Amino acid sequence: MTIQQLEYIIAVDKHRHFGNAAESCFVTQPTLSAQISKLEKELDIILFDRSKMPVIPTEIGVQVIEQAKRVVSESKGIYELLSQLKGDVSGVIKLGIIPTIAPYLLHRFIKGFLEKYPKVKLQVEETVTEEILRKLKNDELDLGVVVTPLDEPGIVEKPMFYEKFFAYLSKGHQLLKKEKLTVKDLESDDMWMLQQGHCFRDQVLNLCNQTKFERNNFHYESGSLEGLKNMVNQYTGITLLPELATFSLNEEEKQRLRKFSGEEPIREVSIVLTRSFLKKKLVELLYNEICDAIPQAMTSKAHGKVVRFK
């Protein structure tokens, strides 16, 4: 049994196709198939049901593949350990980041981080929290930048900063007469929302103690905060924005922001990783770089109450 053979069966499980798996491993399909057959013969089991399309692992194959993922992950840890002992800051970081954070955070730290550590290759994927957690557990991502707390088994959370919630109002909106808003003010029929699957949507619904918002004659849910801002600017209504998303507003738009009275609602943004993750030095460096790129006032949650989304 070799590490390479284990990588091959992990690839077939991921792609559910021998040809695509071979391509992802940069080998020919006959080579990959031969090595998997050799492993099956050694273990005296069948790992994949080849009669199915797409290919699926057998019942025992599922268990072997899960163990293979752990073995391959641990084997890579040897290189990470040696890199740390040598003081060499290099390697690949596969980072997942949610859409309500990515456009407002990435540009604040990417350039500085890569200039300081030119031997590090940073691969960033923008996707929702559920998908980030799935890929972390399958070793398809190394780290995630998401909203917490998650209370997810096997996942470590390292809080970095806290964003206030702001109400963003259309021109001439009646709530502009108020200096600060209450949650009660949000119980209206002109709220613009993100699509399902976004944790910020769930936080807004929890904050307002709502299951949904209904408009009288037009319903629209966006996949981005920018889409919601445009609807408020060009149409009418109100939406909620996290603090980083307000930094790029022009002066006129900032005049249409409103804070909340009392204990302000905030969201906690963290780096998340699996407990078995081994690139501890790279995590520490990335964590510090992001924290340094955020206004100091946002690194403490003392100024508000964290709104949960679960």
Coordinates of C-alpha atoms in Angstrom, one line a residue:
M1 CA 0.0 0.0 0.0
T2 CA 1.3 3.5 -0.9
I3 CA 0.3 7.0 -0.3
Q4 CA -0.1 7.5 -4.0
Q5 CA -2.6 4.6 -4.2
L6 CA -4.6 6.2 -1.4
E7 CA -4.6 9.6 -3.2
Y8 CA -6.0 7.8 -6.3
I9 CA -8.9 6.3 -4.5
I10 CA -9.7 9.6 -2.8
A11 CA -9.7 11.2 -6.3
V12 CA -12.1 8.6 -7.7
D13 CA -14.4 9.1 -4.7
K14 CA -14.3 12.9 -5.3
H15 CA -14.9 12.8 -9.1
R16 CA -16.9 9.6 -9.2
H17 CA -15.2 9.0 -12.6
F18 CA -11.9 7.2 -13.3
G19 CA -11.0 9.4 -16.2
N20 CA -11.6 12.6 -14.4
A21 CA -9.8 11.3 -11.3
A22 CA -6.7 10.3 -13.4
E23 CA -6.7 13.8 -15.0
S24 CA -6.8 15.5 -11.6
C25 CA -3.8 13.3 -10.4
F26 CA -1.9 14.0 -13.7
V27 CA -1.6 10.3 -14.6
T28 CA -3.2 8.2 -17.4
Q29 CA -6.4 6.4 -16.6
P30 CA -4.8 2.9 -17.1
T31 CA -2.1 3.8 -14.6
L32 CA -4.7 5.0 -12.0
S33 CA -6.9 2.0 -12.6
A34 CA -4.0 -0.5 -12.4
Q35 CA -2.9 1.0 -9.0
I36 CA -6.4 0.9 -7.5
S37 CA -6.8 -2.7 -8.7
K38 CA -3.5 -3.6 -7.1
L39 CA -4.6 -2.0 -3.8
E40 CA -7.9 -3.9 -4.0
K41 CA -6.1 -7.2 -4.6
E42 CA -3.7 -6.5 -1.6
L43 CA -6.6 -5.7 0.7
D44 CA -8.8 -8.4 -0.8
I45 CA -11.8 -6.1 -1.1
I46 CA -13.6 -4.2 -3.9
L47 CA -13.4 -0.4 -3.3
F48 CA -15.7 0.8 -6.1
D49 CA -18.8 -0.4 -7.8
R50 CA -17.7 0.0 -11.4
S51 CA -21.1 -1.0 -12.8
K52 CA -22.6 2.2 -11.6
M53 CA -22.4 5.5 -13.5
P54 CA -21.2 7.7 -11.8
V55 CA -18.8 5.3 -10.0
I56 CA -19.6 4.9 -6.3
P57 CA -17.6 3.4 -3.5
T58 CA -18.8 0.1 -2.0
E59 CA -19.9 0.0 1.6
I60 CA -16.5 -1.1 2.8
G61 CA -14.9 1.3 0.3
V62 CA -16.5 4.3 2.0
Q63 CA -14.8 3.3 5.3
V64 CA -11.4 2.7 3.7
I65 CA -11.6 6.0 1.8
E66 CA -12.3 7.9 5.0
Q67 CA -9.3 6.3 6.7
A68 CA -7.2 7.1 3.5
K69 CA -8.1 10.8 3.8
R70 CA -6.7 10.8 7.4
V71 CA -3.6 9.0 6.4
V72 CA -2.9 11.2 3.4
S73 CA -3.5 14.3 5.5
E74 CA -1.1 13.1 8.2
S75 CA 1.5 12.3 5.7
K76 CA 1.5 15.8 4.4
G77 CA 2.0 17.0 7.9
I78 CA 5.6 15.7 7.8
Y79 CA 6.4 18.3 5.2
E80 CA 4.6 21.0 7.1
L81 CA 6.5 20.0 10.3
L82 CA 9.9 20.2 8.6
S83 CA 8.9 23.6 7.0
Q84 CA 8.1 25.0 10.5
L85 CA 11.3 23.6 12.0
K86 CA 13.4 25.2 9.3
G87 CA 11.5 28.5 9.7
D88 CA 10.5 28.4 6.1
V89 CA 7.3 30.2 5.4
S90 CA 6.0 28.5 2.3
G91 CA 3.2 26.2 1.0
V92 CA -0.3 26.4 -0.3
I93 CA -3.3 27.7 1.6
K94 CA -6.7 26.9 0.2
L95 CA -9.1 29.4 1.7
G96 CA -12.9 29.5 1.5
I97 CA -14.6 32.8 2.3
I98 CA -18.3 33.6 2.3
P99 CA -19.8 36.2 -0.2
T100 CA -20.9 38.7 2.4
I101 CA -17.3 39.1 3.6
A102 CA -15.1 38.4 0.5
P103 CA -15.6 41.7 -1.5
Y104 CA -15.0 43.8 1.6
L105 CA -12.1 42.0 3.3
L106 CA -9.8 40.3 0.7
H107 CA -8.4 43.5 -0.7
R108 CA -7.5 44.7 2.8
F109 CA -4.9 41.9 3.5
I110 CA -4.1 39.9 0.3
K111 CA -1.4 42.3 -1.2
G112 CA 0.4 42.8 2.1
F113 CA 0.3 39.1 3.0
L114 CA 1.7 37.9 -0.3
E115 CA 4.4 40.6 -0.3
K116 CA 5.6 39.5 3.1
Y117 CA 5.5 35.8 2.3
P118 CA 6.2 35.4 -1.4
K119 CA 6.7 31.6 -1.1
V120 CA 3.1 31.1 0.0
K121 CA 0.5 30.3 -2.7
L122 CA -3.0 31.5 -1.6
Q123 CA -6.0 29.9 -3.4
V124 CA -9.3 31.6 -2.5
E125 CA -12.8 30.3 -3.2
E126 CA -15.9 32.3 -2.5
T127 CA -18.8 30.1 -1.3
V128 CA -21.4 29.7 1.4
T129 CA -20.7 28.5 4.9
E130 CA -22.3 25.1 4.5
E131 CA -20.0 24.4 1.5
I132 CA -16.9 25.6 3.3
L133 CA -17.6 23.3 6.2
R134 CA -18.1 20.3 3.8
K135 CA -14.8 21.1 2.0
L136 CA -12.9 21.6 5.2
K137 CA -13.9 18.1 6.4
N138 CA -13.0 16.6 3.0
D139 CA -9.6 18.3 2.9
E140 CA -10.6 20.3 -0.2
L141 CA -10.0 23.5 1.8
D142 CA -7.5 24.3 4.5
L143 CA -9.2 27.3 6.1
G144 CA -12.5 29.2 6.0
V145 CA -13.4 32.8 6.8
V146 CA -17.0 32.6 8.0
V147 CA -19.4 34.0 10.6
T148 CA -19.5 32.2 13.9
P149 CA -20.3 30.7 16.4
L150 CA -20.9 27.5 14.4
D151 CA -20.7 24.9 17.2
E152 CA -19.7 22.4 14.6
P153 CA -18.0 19.1 15.8
G154 CA -14.4 18.9 14.7
I155 CA -14.2 22.6 13.7
V156 CA -11.9 25.1 15.5
E157 CA -13.0 28.7 15.5
K158 CA -10.5 31.6 15.9
P159 CA -12.5 34.9 16.1
M160 CA -10.9 37.9 14.4
F161 CA -13.3 40.8 14.4
Y162 CA -16.8 41.9 15.0
E163 CA -19.0 43.9 12.6
K164 CA -21.9 46.1 13.6
F165 CA -25.2 45.8 11.7
F166 CA -26.3 49.0 10.0
A167 CA -29.7 49.8 8.4
Y168 CA -29.3 51.3 4.9
L169 CA -32.3 53.4 3.8
S170 CA -33.6 54.6 0.5
K171 CA -33.7 58.4 -0.2
G172 CA -36.7 60.0 1.5
H173 CA -37.4 56.9 3.6
Q174 CA -39.6 57.8 6.7
L175 CA -37.0 56.1 9.0
L176 CA -34.4 58.7 8.0
K177 CA -36.1 61.0 10.5
K178 CA -34.8 58.9 13.3
E179 CA -31.1 59.1 14.5
K180 CA -31.1 55.5 15.7
L181 CA -33.4 52.6 14.9
T182 CA -34.9 49.8 17.0
V183 CA -35.5 46.2 15.8
K184 CA -39.3 47.1 15.9
D185 CA -38.6 49.6 13.0
L186 CA -37.6 46.7 10.8
E187 CA -41.0 45.0 10.9
S188 CA -42.1 46.5 7.6
D189 CA -42.9 45.3 4.1
D190 CA -40.0 47.1 2.4
M191 CA -37.1 45.0 3.6
W192 CA -34.7 43.6 1.0
M193 CA -33.1 40.3 1.8
L194 CA -30.3 37.9 0.7
Q195 CA -31.2 34.5 -0.8
Q196 CA -31.5 31.4 1.4
G197 CA -28.1 29.8 2.2
H198 CA -26.5 33.1 3.3
C199 CA -25.8 33.2 7.1
F200 CA -26.3 37.0 7.1
R201 CA -29.9 36.4 5.9
D202 CA -30.5 34.1 8.8
Q203 CA -29.0 36.6 11.2
V204 CA -31.3 39.4 10.0
L205 CA -34.3 37.1 10.4
N206 CA -33.2 36.1 13.9
L207 CA -32.5 39.8 14.8
C208 CA -36.0 40.7 13.7
N209 CA -37.7 37.6 15.1
Q210 CA -39.1 36.9 11.6
T211 CA -39.3 33.8 9.4
K212 CA -39.6 35.9 6.2
F213 CA -40.4 39.4 4.9
E214 CA -43.2 39.8 2.4
R215 CA -43.6 42.7 0.0
N216 CA -47.0 43.8 -1.4
N217 CA -46.4 43.6 -5.1
F218 CA -42.8 42.7 -5.8
H219 CA -40.5 40.1 -4.2
Y220 CA -36.7 40.0 -4.8
E221 CA -33.9 38.2 -3.0
S222 CA -30.3 38.9 -4.0
G223 CA -27.2 36.7 -3.9
S224 CA -25.1 39.7 -3.0
L225 CA -25.1 42.7 -0.7
E226 CA -24.3 44.9 -3.7
G227 CA -27.6 43.8 -5.3
L228 CA -29.5 44.8 -2.2
K229 CA -27.8 48.2 -2.0
N230 CA -28.7 48.9 -5.6
M231 CA -32.3 48.1 -5.0
V232 CA -32.4 50.5 -2.1
N233 CA -30.7 53.2 -4.2
Q234 CA -32.8 52.8 -7.3
Y235 CA -36.1 51.7 -5.9
T236 CA -37.2 52.2 -2.3
G237 CA -36.9 50.4 1.0
I238 CA -34.4 49.2 3.6
T239 CA -31.7 46.6 3.9
L240 CA -29.1 45.7 6.6
L241 CA -25.4 45.8 5.9
P242 CA -22.5 44.5 7.9
E243 CA -19.9 47.2 8.9
L244 CA -17.2 46.4 6.3
A245 CA -19.8 46.7 3.5
T246 CA -20.4 50.3 4.6
F247 CA -16.8 51.5 4.2
S248 CA -17.1 51.9 0.4
L249 CA -20.3 54.0 0.4
N250 CA -20.0 57.5 -0.8
E251 CA -20.8 60.4 1.5
E252 CA -24.4 60.8 0.4
E253 CA -25.0 57.0 0.9
K254 CA -23.4 57.1 4.4
Q255 CA -25.9 59.8 5.4
R256 CA -28.6 57.1 4.8
L257 CA -27.0 54.6 7.3
R258 CA -28.6 54.2 10.7
K259 CA -27.2 52.5 13.8
F260 CA -29.3 50.6 16.3
S261 CA -30.1 52.0 19.8
G262 CA -29.2 50.1 23.0
E263 CA -26.8 47.1 22.7
E264 CA -25.9 47.1 19.0
P265 CA -26.3 43.9 17.0
I266 CA -22.9 42.6 15.7
R267 CA -21.6 39.5 13.9
E268 CA -18.5 37.6 14.7
V269 CA -16.1 36.8 11.9
S270 CA -13.6 34.0 12.4
I271 CA -11.0 31.8 10.7
V272 CA -12.2 28.2 10.9
L273 CA -10.3 25.0 10.4
T274 CA -10.4 21.3 11.3
R275 CA -8.8 20.1 14.6
S276 CA -6.3 18.0 12.6
F277 CA -5.1 20.9 10.5
L278 CA -1.3 21.0 10.5
K279 CA -0.3 24.3 8.9
K280 CA -0.3 26.1 12.2
K281 CA 2.4 28.7 11.3
L282 CA 0.6 29.7 8.1
V283 CA -2.7 30.0 10.0
E284 CA -1.1 32.2 12.6
L285 CA 0.5 34.5 10.0
L286 CA -2.7 34.8 8.0
Y287 CA -4.8 35.4 11.2
N288 CA -2.4 38.2 12.3
E289 CA -2.4 39.8 8.8
I290 CA -6.2 40.0 8.7
C291 CA -6.5 41.3 12.2
D292 CA -3.9 44.0 11.4
A293 CA -5.9 45.1 8.4
I294 CA -9.1 45.7 10.4
P295 CA -9.8 48.9 12.4
Q296 CA -8.8 48.3 16.0
A297 CA -12.3 49.1 17.3
M298 CA -13.7 46.1 15.4
T299 CA -11.4 43.5 17.1
S300 CA -13.5 43.6 20.4
K301 CA -17.1 42.4 20.8
A302 CA -17.5 44.6 23.9
H303 CA -19.5 47.2 21.8
G304 CA -22.4 44.9 20.9
K305 CA -24.3 41.6 21.1
V306 CA -23.5 38.8 18.7
V307 CA -26.5 37.8 16.6
R308 CA -26.6 34.0 16.0
F309 CA -27.8 32.5 12.7
K310 CA -28.5 29.0 13.9

